[in-house]
C-alpha atoms as one frame of an Amber mdcrd trajectory, in Angstrom:
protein
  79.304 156.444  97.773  79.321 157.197  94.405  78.083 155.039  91.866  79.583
 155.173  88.439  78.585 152.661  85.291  80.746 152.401  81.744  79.370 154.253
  78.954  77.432 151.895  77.083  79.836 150.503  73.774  78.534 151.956  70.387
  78.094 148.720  69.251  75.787 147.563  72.164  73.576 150.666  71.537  73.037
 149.567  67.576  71.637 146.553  69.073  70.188 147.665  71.840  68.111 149.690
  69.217  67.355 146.979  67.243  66.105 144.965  69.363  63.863 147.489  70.512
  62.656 148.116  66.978  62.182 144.204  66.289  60.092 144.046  69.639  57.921
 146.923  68.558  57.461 145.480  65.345  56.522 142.264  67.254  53.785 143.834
  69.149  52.215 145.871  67.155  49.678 144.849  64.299  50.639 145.559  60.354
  49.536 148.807  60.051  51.820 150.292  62.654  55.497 148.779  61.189  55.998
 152.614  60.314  56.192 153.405  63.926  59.810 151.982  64.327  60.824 154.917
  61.689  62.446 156.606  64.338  64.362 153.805  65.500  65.018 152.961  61.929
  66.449 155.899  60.877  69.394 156.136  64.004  70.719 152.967  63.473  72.880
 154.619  60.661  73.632 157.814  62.543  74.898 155.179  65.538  76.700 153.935
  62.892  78.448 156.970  61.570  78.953 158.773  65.061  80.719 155.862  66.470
  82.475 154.729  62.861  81.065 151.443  62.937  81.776 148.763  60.237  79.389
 148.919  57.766  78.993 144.996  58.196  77.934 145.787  61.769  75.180 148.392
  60.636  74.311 146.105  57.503  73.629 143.086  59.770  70.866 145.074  61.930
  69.665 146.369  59.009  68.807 143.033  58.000  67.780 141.896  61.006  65.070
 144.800  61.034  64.416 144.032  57.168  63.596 140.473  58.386  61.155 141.936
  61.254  59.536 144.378  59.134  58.300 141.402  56.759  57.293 139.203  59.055
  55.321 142.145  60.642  53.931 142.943  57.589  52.765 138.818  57.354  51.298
 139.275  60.735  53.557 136.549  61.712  54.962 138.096  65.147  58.209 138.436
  66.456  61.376 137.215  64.505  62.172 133.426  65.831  65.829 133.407  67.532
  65.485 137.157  68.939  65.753 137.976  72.298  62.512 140.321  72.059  60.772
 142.555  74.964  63.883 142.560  76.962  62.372 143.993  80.653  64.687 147.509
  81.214  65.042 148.861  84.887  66.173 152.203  85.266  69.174 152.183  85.214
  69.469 150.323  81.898  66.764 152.674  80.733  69.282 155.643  81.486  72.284
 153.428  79.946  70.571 153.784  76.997  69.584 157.538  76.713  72.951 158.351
  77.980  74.530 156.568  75.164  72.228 158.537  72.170  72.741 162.006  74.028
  76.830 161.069  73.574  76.098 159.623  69.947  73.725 162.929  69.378  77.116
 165.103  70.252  79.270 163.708  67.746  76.735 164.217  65.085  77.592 167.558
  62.796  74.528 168.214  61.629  71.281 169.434  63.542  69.085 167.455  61.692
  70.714 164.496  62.484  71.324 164.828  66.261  66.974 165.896  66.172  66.682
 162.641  64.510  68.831 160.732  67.767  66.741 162.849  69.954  63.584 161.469
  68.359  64.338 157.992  68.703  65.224 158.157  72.528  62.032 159.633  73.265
  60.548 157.089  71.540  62.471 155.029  73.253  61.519 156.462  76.602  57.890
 156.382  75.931  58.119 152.219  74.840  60.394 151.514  78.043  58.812 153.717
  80.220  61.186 155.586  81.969  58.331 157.646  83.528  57.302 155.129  85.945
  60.873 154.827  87.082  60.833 158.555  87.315  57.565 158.677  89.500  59.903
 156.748  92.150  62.414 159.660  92.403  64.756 160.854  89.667  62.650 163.180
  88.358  64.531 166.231  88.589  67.839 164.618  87.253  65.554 163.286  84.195
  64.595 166.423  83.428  67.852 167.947  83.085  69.133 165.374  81.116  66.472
 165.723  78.508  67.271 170.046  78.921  70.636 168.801  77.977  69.876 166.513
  75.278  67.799 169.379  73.675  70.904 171.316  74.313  72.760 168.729  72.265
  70.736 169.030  69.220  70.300 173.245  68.907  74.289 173.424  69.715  76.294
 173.681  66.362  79.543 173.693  68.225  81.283 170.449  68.391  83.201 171.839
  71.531  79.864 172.879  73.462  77.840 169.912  72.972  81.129 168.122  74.335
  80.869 170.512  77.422  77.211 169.903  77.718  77.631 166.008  78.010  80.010
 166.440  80.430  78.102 168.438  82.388  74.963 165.903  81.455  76.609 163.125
  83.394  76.911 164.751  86.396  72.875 163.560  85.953  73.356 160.295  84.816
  75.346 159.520  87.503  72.409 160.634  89.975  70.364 158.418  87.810  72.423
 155.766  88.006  72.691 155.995  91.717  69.365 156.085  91.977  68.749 153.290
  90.220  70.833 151.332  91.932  69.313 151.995  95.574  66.266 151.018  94.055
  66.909 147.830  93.037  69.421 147.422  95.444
């Protein structure tokens, strides 16, 4: 049986990232707000890739503005956020799948490193590896080969091909995933 999820909507990712960024911010003491500066900096190129409003993209960017004083205050988390959302897997791959696609619509290079940058970050806060050490590994591993594919490839038509050969791995991912928690 083959198991086969929607592509996450662009405007679920720029809050997916968000939130992550708002949690982090949460979390960590004053002195580390600049580690959301990955997270910080896609929110735009989500944004652009996808052609989002710029009222969407202004309202996280508030949101995150918001966070980032509060941090700042030492005053935790934002009141009214849903913060340190518990990702599985699957969701965890939901996620990455939906910045390799955003990295592939990005022109230039520097921007697509910058999409790469924030899923790993992303990967090390939700800790995909311990999903990994239950099986998945191998399909992981391609799919960050072809995310770093993604990012070198200057050819809109290539990094098309190489997310379509990408989700041949998300979909064992996914699969996975789901006999896990199944």
């Amino acid at each position: 049986m083959e198991h086969k999820r929607p592509d996450m909507a662009p405007e679920t990712l720029l809050e997916k990232v968000t939130l992550e960024a708002l949690s982090a911010l949460a979390l960590g003491p004053p002195d580390h707000i600049g580690d959301i500066a990955p997270l910080e900096a896609v929110l735009p190129l989500i944004a652009k890739a996808w052609g989002l409003l710029e009222e969407t993209l202004a309202e996280k960017t508030k949101r995150l503005e918001r966070g980032k004083k509060l941090a700042a205050e030492n005053k935790g988390g934002v009141p009214g956020e849903p913060l340190l959302e518990c990702y599985d897997g699957v969701m965890i791959a939901d996620l990455l799948w939906a910045l390799l696609r955003t990295a592939a619509r990005l022109k230039e290079g520097t921007e697509r490193q910058a999409v790469y940058d924030a899923a790993a970050l992303l990967d090390e806060g939700l800790n995909l590896q311990s999903f990994l050490l239950r099986g998945g590994r191998r399909s992981a591993g391609i799919l960050w080969a072809k995310f770093r594919s993604v990012v070198r490839e200057d050819d809109p038509e290539a990094r098309a091909d190489i997310c379509g050969e990408a989700s041949i791995f998300v979909r064992l991912l996914y699969a996975h995933g789901l006999a896990k928690t199944a």
